[in-house]
Amino acid sequence: MLPQEKFMLQAIAAAKHSKETTGCGVVIVKNDHVLAETYNLQHENHDATAHAEILAIRQAGEKAANKKLPECVAYCTTEPCIMCLAAMSYAKIAGIVFGLTMKETYPVSRIIDLTDITGFIAISPHKFWYQAGFLKEQCRQLIDMN
């Protein structure tokens, strides 16, 4: 198994702990070492910003003792929202690997569709690479859109 697959499967496993309608999991890795692993906790924490990506950035920053994470890759079960993309940009994340796009994850009425990840990168001062659709079918199983 490739490390990339191992880390995404770890993010999927984390997402299964979520009590949200859509379970999102994130693992942040630096040099094949996991710095953070978490899932979305908005309802549980009564916090609209408790997205898995935000929580993972906080954990990784604490573990790295640095707010910047330039050698890190985030493995996300879904495409990060605009808030999370901005946080990842400020944290200087090197790359993002995700399963489902926002449009594949949520009904259009539930997302703020200002831009997709390509558009965000175009306007962001920090450029990072990304890979979409990784282990997409396994990530799709985390969605309950009812």
N, C-alpha and C. Protein backbone atom coordinates (compact mmCIF):
# COMPACT_ATOMS: atom_id res chain seq x y z
N MET A 1 0.84 -1.18 0.00
CA MET A 1 0.00 0.00 0.00
C MET A 1 0.89 1.25 0.00
N LEU A 2 0.56 2.17 -0.87
CA LEU A 2 1.31 3.42 -0.94
C LEU A 2 1.01 4.30 0.27
N PRO A 3 1.97 5.09 0.74
CA PRO A 3 1.72 5.97 1.89
C PRO A 3 0.51 6.87 1.66
N GLN A 4 0.35 7.38 0.44
CA GLN A 4 -0.77 8.26 0.14
C GLN A 4 -2.10 7.56 0.42
N GLU A 5 -2.20 6.30 0.02
CA GLU A 5 -3.42 5.53 0.27
C GLU A 5 -3.61 5.28 1.76
N LYS A 6 -2.53 4.96 2.45
CA LYS A 6 -2.60 4.72 3.90
C LYS A 6 -3.13 5.95 4.64
N PHE A 7 -2.64 7.14 4.28
CA PHE A 7 -3.06 8.35 4.98
C PHE A 7 -4.50 8.72 4.65
N MET A 8 -4.93 8.49 3.41
CA MET A 8 -6.34 8.77 3.08
C MET A 8 -7.25 7.79 3.79
N LEU A 9 -6.87 6.55 3.87
CA LEU A 9 -7.69 5.57 4.61
C LEU A 9 -7.77 5.95 6.09
N GLN A 10 -6.71 6.54 6.61
CA GLN A 10 -6.72 7.03 7.99
C GLN A 10 -7.71 8.18 8.14
N ALA A 11 -7.76 9.08 7.16
CA ALA A 11 -8.72 10.19 7.17
C ALA A 11 -10.15 9.66 7.09
N ILE A 12 -10.36 8.65 6.27
CA ILE A 12 -11.69 8.03 6.15
C ILE A 12 -12.10 7.40 7.47
N ALA A 13 -11.18 6.70 8.12
CA ALA A 13 -11.47 6.09 9.42
C ALA A 13 -11.80 7.16 10.46
N ALA A 14 -11.08 8.26 10.44
CA ALA A 14 -11.36 9.36 11.38
C ALA A 14 -12.75 9.93 11.12
N ALA A 15 -13.12 10.09 9.86
CA ALA A 15 -14.42 10.67 9.50
C ALA A 15 -15.58 9.84 10.04
N LYS A 16 -15.38 8.56 10.19
CA LYS A 16 -16.45 7.67 10.68
C LYS A 16 -16.81 7.96 12.13
N HIS A 17 -15.97 8.72 12.85
CA HIS A 17 -16.28 9.09 14.23
C HIS A 17 -17.17 10.34 14.30
N SER A 18 -17.31 11.02 13.19
CA SER A 18 -18.08 12.26 13.16
C SER A 18 -19.57 12.00 13.35
N LYS A 19 -20.22 12.91 14.05
CA LYS A 19 -21.67 12.83 14.23
C LYS A 19 -22.40 13.76 13.27
N GLU A 20 -21.65 14.36 12.35
CA GLU A 20 -22.23 15.27 11.36
C GLU A 20 -22.93 14.48 10.26
N THR A 21 -23.83 15.13 9.53
CA THR A 21 -24.50 14.48 8.41
C THR A 21 -23.48 13.97 7.41
N THR A 22 -22.50 14.79 7.14
CA THR A 22 -21.39 14.38 6.27
C THR A 22 -20.14 14.27 7.13
N GLY A 23 -19.68 13.07 7.30
CA GLY A 23 -18.46 12.87 8.08
C GLY A 23 -17.24 13.26 7.27
N CYS A 24 -16.48 14.21 7.78
CA CYS A 24 -15.25 14.63 7.12
C CYS A 24 -14.08 14.30 8.03
N GLY A 25 -13.05 13.74 7.45
CA GLY A 25 -11.84 13.43 8.20
C GLY A 25 -10.63 14.02 7.52
N VAL A 26 -9.64 14.38 8.33
CA VAL A 26 -8.41 14.98 7.81
C VAL A 26 -7.22 14.42 8.55
N VAL A 27 -6.17 14.13 7.81
CA VAL A 27 -4.88 13.73 8.37
C VAL A 27 -3.85 14.67 7.76
N ILE A 28 -3.01 15.27 8.59
CA ILE A 28 -1.91 16.11 8.10
C ILE A 28 -0.61 15.39 8.37
N VAL A 29 0.19 15.30 7.31
CA VAL A 29 1.41 14.49 7.33
C VAL A 29 2.62 15.33 6.94
N LYS A 30 3.72 15.11 7.64
CA LYS A 30 5.00 15.73 7.29
C LYS A 30 6.04 14.62 7.21
N ASN A 31 6.66 14.47 6.07
CA ASN A 31 7.70 13.45 5.87
C ASN A 31 7.23 12.06 6.33
N ASP A 32 6.04 11.69 5.92
CA ASP A 32 5.43 10.39 6.24
C ASP A 32 5.13 10.18 7.73
N HIS A 33 5.11 11.25 8.52
CA HIS A 33 4.73 11.18 9.93
C HIS A 33 3.45 11.98 10.14
N VAL A 34 2.48 11.38 10.79
CA VAL A 34 1.20 12.04 11.03
C VAL A 34 1.35 13.07 12.15
N LEU A 35 1.03 14.32 11.82
CA LEU A 35 1.04 15.40 12.82
C LEU A 35 -0.35 15.63 13.40
N ALA A 36 -1.38 15.29 12.63
CA ALA A 36 -2.76 15.53 13.09
C ALA A 36 -3.70 14.54 12.42
N GLU A 37 -4.73 14.17 13.16
CA GLU A 37 -5.79 13.31 12.63
C GLU A 37 -7.06 13.70 13.37
N THR A 38 -8.06 14.12 12.61
CA THR A 38 -9.30 14.56 13.26
C THR A 38 -10.48 14.47 12.31
N TYR A 39 -11.63 14.85 12.81
CA TYR A 39 -12.87 14.85 12.03
C TYR A 39 -13.69 16.06 12.43
N ASN A 40 -14.74 16.34 11.66
CA ASN A 40 -15.52 17.55 11.91
C ASN A 40 -16.39 17.40 13.17
N LEU A 41 -16.43 18.49 13.95
CA LEU A 41 -17.09 18.50 15.26
C LEU A 41 -17.99 19.72 15.46
N GLN A 42 -18.57 20.27 14.40
CA GLN A 42 -19.35 21.49 14.52
C GLN A 42 -20.50 21.37 15.52
N HIS A 43 -21.34 20.37 15.37
CA HIS A 43 -22.47 20.21 16.28
C HIS A 43 -22.03 19.82 17.69
N GLU A 44 -21.12 18.89 17.76
CA GLU A 44 -20.65 18.40 19.06
C GLU A 44 -19.99 19.51 19.88
N ASN A 45 -19.24 20.39 19.22
CA ASN A 45 -18.55 21.48 19.91
C ASN A 45 -19.33 22.79 19.92
N HIS A 46 -20.50 22.79 19.26
CA HIS A 46 -21.29 24.03 19.14
C HIS A 46 -20.43 25.14 18.56
N ASP A 47 -19.72 24.81 17.47
CA ASP A 47 -18.73 25.71 16.89
C ASP A 47 -18.76 25.57 15.37
N ALA A 48 -19.24 26.59 14.68
CA ALA A 48 -19.34 26.55 13.22
C ALA A 48 -17.98 26.42 12.55
N THR A 49 -16.91 26.76 13.25
CA THR A 49 -15.57 26.68 12.66
C THR A 49 -14.87 25.35 12.95
N ALA A 50 -15.52 24.43 13.61
CA ALA A 50 -14.89 23.16 13.99
C ALA A 50 -14.89 22.16 12.84
N HIS A 51 -14.46 22.64 11.68
CA HIS A 51 -14.29 21.76 10.53
C HIS A 51 -13.05 20.91 10.76
N ALA A 52 -13.02 19.73 10.18
CA ALA A 52 -11.89 18.82 10.37
C ALA A 52 -10.57 19.47 9.97
N GLU A 53 -10.58 20.24 8.89
CA GLU A 53 -9.34 20.86 8.42
C GLU A 53 -8.81 21.88 9.43
N ILE A 54 -9.69 22.69 9.99
CA ILE A 54 -9.29 23.71 10.96
C ILE A 54 -8.72 23.03 12.21
N LEU A 55 -9.41 22.01 12.69
CA LEU A 55 -8.94 21.29 13.88
C LEU A 55 -7.59 20.62 13.61
N ALA A 56 -7.43 20.07 12.41
CA ALA A 56 -6.18 19.41 12.07
C ALA A 56 -5.03 20.41 11.96
N ILE A 57 -5.28 21.58 11.40
CA ILE A 57 -4.24 22.62 11.32
C ILE A 57 -3.81 23.02 12.73
N ARG A 58 -4.77 23.14 13.64
CA ARG A 58 -4.43 23.49 15.03
C ARG A 58 -3.57 22.41 15.67
N GLN A 59 -3.96 21.15 15.48
CA GLN A 59 -3.19 20.04 16.06
C GLN A 59 -1.78 19.98 15.47
N ALA A 60 -1.69 20.07 14.15
CA ALA A 60 -0.39 19.97 13.48
C ALA A 60 0.52 21.14 13.88
N GLY A 61 -0.05 22.33 13.96
CA GLY A 61 0.74 23.49 14.37
C GLY A 61 1.28 23.34 15.78
N GLU A 62 0.43 22.81 16.65
CA GLU A 62 0.87 22.58 18.03
C GLU A 62 1.98 21.54 18.09
N LYS A 63 1.79 20.44 17.35
CA LYS A 63 2.79 19.37 17.37
C LYS A 63 4.11 19.83 16.73
N ALA A 64 4.01 20.64 15.66
CA ALA A 64 5.21 21.13 14.98
C ALA A 64 5.80 22.36 15.68
N ALA A 65 5.06 22.90 16.65
CA ALA A 65 5.47 24.13 17.34
C ALA A 65 5.71 25.26 16.34
N ASN A 66 4.80 25.34 15.35
CA ASN A 66 4.93 26.35 14.31
C ASN A 66 3.58 26.55 13.65
N LYS A 67 3.22 27.80 13.39
CA LYS A 67 1.96 28.04 12.70
C LYS A 67 2.05 27.75 11.21
N LYS A 68 3.26 27.66 10.69
CA LYS A 68 3.46 27.36 9.28
C LYS A 68 3.79 25.88 9.10
N LEU A 69 3.16 25.28 8.10
CA LEU A 69 3.30 23.84 7.85
C LEU A 69 3.71 23.59 6.40
N PRO A 70 4.82 24.20 5.95
CA PRO A 70 5.17 24.19 4.53
C PRO A 70 5.57 22.84 3.95
N GLU A 71 5.94 21.89 4.76
CA GLU A 71 6.34 20.58 4.24
C GLU A 71 5.24 19.54 4.45
N CYS A 72 4.04 20.01 4.77
CA CYS A 72 2.94 19.11 5.11
C CYS A 72 1.94 18.92 3.98
N VAL A 73 1.34 17.74 3.97
CA VAL A 73 0.27 17.42 3.04
C VAL A 73 -0.96 17.08 3.87
N ALA A 74 -2.11 17.64 3.47
CA ALA A 74 -3.38 17.35 4.14
C ALA A 74 -4.16 16.35 3.30
N TYR A 75 -4.60 15.28 3.92
CA TYR A 75 -5.45 14.27 3.29
C TYR A 75 -6.85 14.47 3.83
N CYS A 76 -7.77 14.86 2.95
CA CYS A 76 -9.13 15.23 3.35
C CYS A 76 -10.14 14.35 2.60
N THR A 77 -11.16 13.91 3.30
CA THR A 77 -12.16 13.09 2.63
C THR A 77 -12.99 13.91 1.65
N THR A 78 -13.14 15.21 1.91
CA THR A 78 -13.85 16.08 0.98
C THR A 78 -13.00 17.32 0.67
N GLU A 79 -13.32 17.96 -0.44
CA GLU A 79 -12.64 19.19 -0.81
C GLU A 79 -12.86 20.23 0.29
N PRO A 80 -11.82 20.87 0.76
CA PRO A 80 -11.98 21.88 1.81
C PRO A 80 -12.85 23.05 1.33
N CYS A 81 -13.65 23.58 2.25
CA CYS A 81 -14.48 24.75 1.95
C CYS A 81 -13.59 25.99 1.86
N ILE A 82 -14.17 27.10 1.51
CA ILE A 82 -13.40 28.33 1.34
C ILE A 82 -12.70 28.76 2.64
N MET A 83 -13.37 28.58 3.79
CA MET A 83 -12.76 28.93 5.08
C MET A 83 -11.53 28.06 5.32
N CYS A 84 -11.67 26.76 5.06
CA CYS A 84 -10.57 25.84 5.31
C CYS A 84 -9.43 26.02 4.32
N LEU A 85 -9.77 26.31 3.06
CA LEU A 85 -8.72 26.59 2.07
C LEU A 85 -7.91 27.81 2.48
N ALA A 86 -8.60 28.85 2.97
CA ALA A 86 -7.89 30.04 3.42
C ALA A 86 -6.96 29.70 4.59
N ALA A 87 -7.44 28.91 5.54
CA ALA A 87 -6.61 28.53 6.68
C ALA A 87 -5.40 27.71 6.22
N MET A 88 -5.61 26.82 5.26
CA MET A 88 -4.50 26.01 4.74
C MET A 88 -3.50 26.90 4.01
N SER A 89 -3.98 27.91 3.32
CA SER A 89 -3.10 28.85 2.65
C SER A 89 -2.27 29.62 3.67
N TYR A 90 -2.91 30.12 4.72
CA TYR A 90 -2.18 30.86 5.76
C TYR A 90 -1.17 29.97 6.47
N ALA A 91 -1.50 28.67 6.61
CA ALA A 91 -0.59 27.73 7.26
C ALA A 91 0.54 27.29 6.31
N LYS A 92 0.43 27.67 5.05
CA LYS A 92 1.45 27.34 4.04
C LYS A 92 1.56 25.84 3.78
N ILE A 93 0.41 25.14 3.87
CA ILE A 93 0.37 23.70 3.56
C ILE A 93 0.93 23.50 2.15
N ALA A 94 1.73 22.45 1.96
CA ALA A 94 2.36 22.20 0.65
C ALA A 94 1.38 21.62 -0.35
N GLY A 95 0.49 20.73 0.12
CA GLY A 95 -0.43 20.08 -0.81
C GLY A 95 -1.65 19.52 -0.11
N ILE A 96 -2.69 19.28 -0.91
CA ILE A 96 -3.95 18.73 -0.41
C ILE A 96 -4.37 17.59 -1.32
N VAL A 97 -4.71 16.47 -0.70
CA VAL A 97 -5.26 15.33 -1.41
C VAL A 97 -6.67 15.14 -0.87
N PHE A 98 -7.67 15.11 -1.76
CA PHE A 98 -9.03 14.92 -1.26
C PHE A 98 -9.82 13.96 -2.14
N GLY A 99 -10.88 13.42 -1.53
CA GLY A 99 -11.73 12.45 -2.22
C GLY A 99 -12.79 13.09 -3.07
N LEU A 100 -13.79 13.66 -2.43
CA LEU A 100 -14.94 14.23 -3.13
C LEU A 100 -14.85 15.74 -3.25
N THR A 101 -15.33 16.28 -4.35
CA THR A 101 -15.42 17.73 -4.48
C THR A 101 -16.60 18.22 -3.63
N MET A 102 -16.64 19.52 -3.40
CA MET A 102 -17.76 20.10 -2.65
C MET A 102 -19.09 19.78 -3.34
N LYS A 103 -19.11 19.90 -4.65
CA LYS A 103 -20.36 19.67 -5.39
C LYS A 103 -20.79 18.21 -5.34
N GLU A 104 -19.85 17.29 -5.17
CA GLU A 104 -20.20 15.87 -5.03
C GLU A 104 -20.62 15.55 -3.60
N THR A 105 -20.28 16.42 -2.68
CA THR A 105 -20.53 16.16 -1.26
C THR A 105 -21.85 16.74 -0.77
N TYR A 106 -22.12 17.96 -1.18
CA TYR A 106 -23.28 18.68 -0.65
C TYR A 106 -24.22 19.11 -1.76
N PRO A 107 -25.52 19.22 -1.45
CA PRO A 107 -26.43 19.84 -2.42
C PRO A 107 -25.99 21.29 -2.63
N VAL A 108 -26.16 21.80 -3.83
CA VAL A 108 -25.72 23.15 -4.16
C VAL A 108 -26.28 24.18 -3.19
N SER A 109 -27.46 23.94 -2.66
CA SER A 109 -28.09 24.89 -1.73
C SER A 109 -27.35 24.97 -0.39
N ARG A 110 -26.44 24.04 -0.10
CA ARG A 110 -25.74 24.01 1.19
C ARG A 110 -24.31 24.49 1.14
N ILE A 111 -23.81 24.89 -0.04
CA ILE A 111 -22.41 25.29 -0.10
C ILE A 111 -22.27 26.75 -0.53
N ILE A 112 -21.20 27.36 -0.08
CA ILE A 112 -20.85 28.69 -0.54
C ILE A 112 -19.88 28.47 -1.70
N ASP A 113 -20.39 28.60 -2.90
CA ASP A 113 -19.60 28.27 -4.08
C ASP A 113 -18.95 29.52 -4.67
N LEU A 114 -18.03 30.12 -3.91
CA LEU A 114 -17.33 31.29 -4.39
C LEU A 114 -16.33 30.90 -5.47
N THR A 115 -15.73 29.76 -5.31
CA THR A 115 -14.72 29.30 -6.25
C THR A 115 -14.44 27.82 -5.95
N ASP A 116 -13.88 27.15 -6.89
CA ASP A 116 -13.41 25.80 -6.59
C ASP A 116 -11.94 25.90 -6.20
N ILE A 117 -11.33 24.79 -5.93
CA ILE A 117 -9.95 24.83 -5.44
C ILE A 117 -8.99 25.45 -6.46
N THR A 118 -9.23 25.21 -7.75
CA THR A 118 -8.37 25.79 -8.79
C THR A 118 -8.47 27.31 -8.78
N GLY A 119 -9.69 27.83 -8.67
CA GLY A 119 -9.88 29.28 -8.60
C GLY A 119 -9.27 29.87 -7.36
N PHE A 120 -9.37 29.15 -6.24
CA PHE A 120 -8.78 29.64 -4.99
C PHE A 120 -7.26 29.75 -5.12
N ILE A 121 -6.64 28.72 -5.66
CA ILE A 121 -5.19 28.73 -5.81
C ILE A 121 -4.76 29.90 -6.70
N ALA A 122 -5.55 30.18 -7.72
CA ALA A 122 -5.21 31.27 -8.64
C ALA A 122 -5.14 32.62 -7.94
N ILE A 123 -5.98 32.82 -6.91
CA ILE A 123 -6.01 34.12 -6.22
C ILE A 123 -5.25 34.12 -4.90
N SER A 124 -4.82 32.96 -4.45
CA SER A 124 -4.12 32.85 -3.17
C SER A 124 -2.65 33.25 -3.32
N PRO A 125 -2.12 34.01 -2.36
CA PRO A 125 -0.70 34.34 -2.43
C PRO A 125 0.19 33.11 -2.21
N HIS A 126 -0.33 32.11 -1.51
CA HIS A 126 0.42 30.86 -1.27
C HIS A 126 -0.09 29.81 -2.26
N LYS A 127 0.78 29.29 -3.06
CA LYS A 127 0.41 28.26 -4.04
C LYS A 127 0.70 26.88 -3.46
N PHE A 128 -0.24 25.98 -3.63
CA PHE A 128 -0.07 24.61 -3.19
C PHE A 128 -0.60 23.69 -4.27
N TRP A 129 -0.15 22.45 -4.24
CA TRP A 129 -0.64 21.47 -5.21
C TRP A 129 -1.82 20.73 -4.61
N TYR A 130 -2.60 20.09 -5.47
CA TYR A 130 -3.71 19.29 -4.97
C TYR A 130 -3.97 18.11 -5.89
N GLN A 131 -4.61 17.11 -5.33
CA GLN A 131 -5.06 15.95 -6.09
C GLN A 131 -6.49 15.66 -5.68
N ALA A 132 -7.39 15.72 -6.62
CA ALA A 132 -8.82 15.49 -6.36
C ALA A 132 -9.21 14.07 -6.76
N GLY A 133 -10.27 13.56 -6.14
CA GLY A 133 -10.82 12.27 -6.52
C GLY A 133 -10.07 11.06 -6.00
N PHE A 134 -9.21 11.25 -5.01
CA PHE A 134 -8.42 10.15 -4.47
C PHE A 134 -9.28 9.29 -3.53
N LEU A 135 -9.40 8.00 -3.81
CA LEU A 135 -10.25 7.06 -3.07
C LEU A 135 -11.69 7.61 -2.96
N LYS A 136 -12.14 8.15 -4.06
CA LYS A 136 -13.44 8.82 -4.14
C LYS A 136 -14.61 7.94 -3.66
N GLU A 137 -14.65 6.71 -4.10
CA GLU A 137 -15.79 5.84 -3.75
C GLU A 137 -15.82 5.53 -2.25
N GLN A 138 -14.66 5.34 -1.63
CA GLN A 138 -14.63 5.12 -0.19
C GLN A 138 -15.10 6.37 0.55
N CYS A 139 -14.73 7.53 0.05
CA CYS A 139 -15.16 8.80 0.66
C CYS A 139 -16.65 9.02 0.48
N ARG A 140 -17.20 8.59 -0.64
CA ARG A 140 -18.62 8.76 -0.91
C ARG A 140 -19.48 8.03 0.13
N GLN A 141 -18.96 6.96 0.68
CA GLN A 141 -19.70 6.18 1.67
C GLN A 141 -19.90 6.95 2.98
N LEU A 142 -19.20 8.07 3.18
CA LEU A 142 -19.31 8.87 4.40
C LEU A 142 -20.46 9.87 4.33
N ILE A 143 -21.15 9.91 3.21
CA ILE A 143 -22.19 10.92 3.00
C ILE A 143 -23.56 10.35 3.28
N ASP A 144 -24.32 11.11 4.06
CA ASP A 144 -25.74 10.84 4.29
C ASP A 144 -26.47 12.13 3.96
N MET A 145 -26.93 12.27 2.73
CA MET A 145 -27.51 13.54 2.31
C MET A 145 -29.02 13.61 2.55
N ASN A 146 -29.55 12.75 3.37
CA ASN A 146 -31.00 12.79 3.66
C ASN A 146 -31.33 13.80 4.72
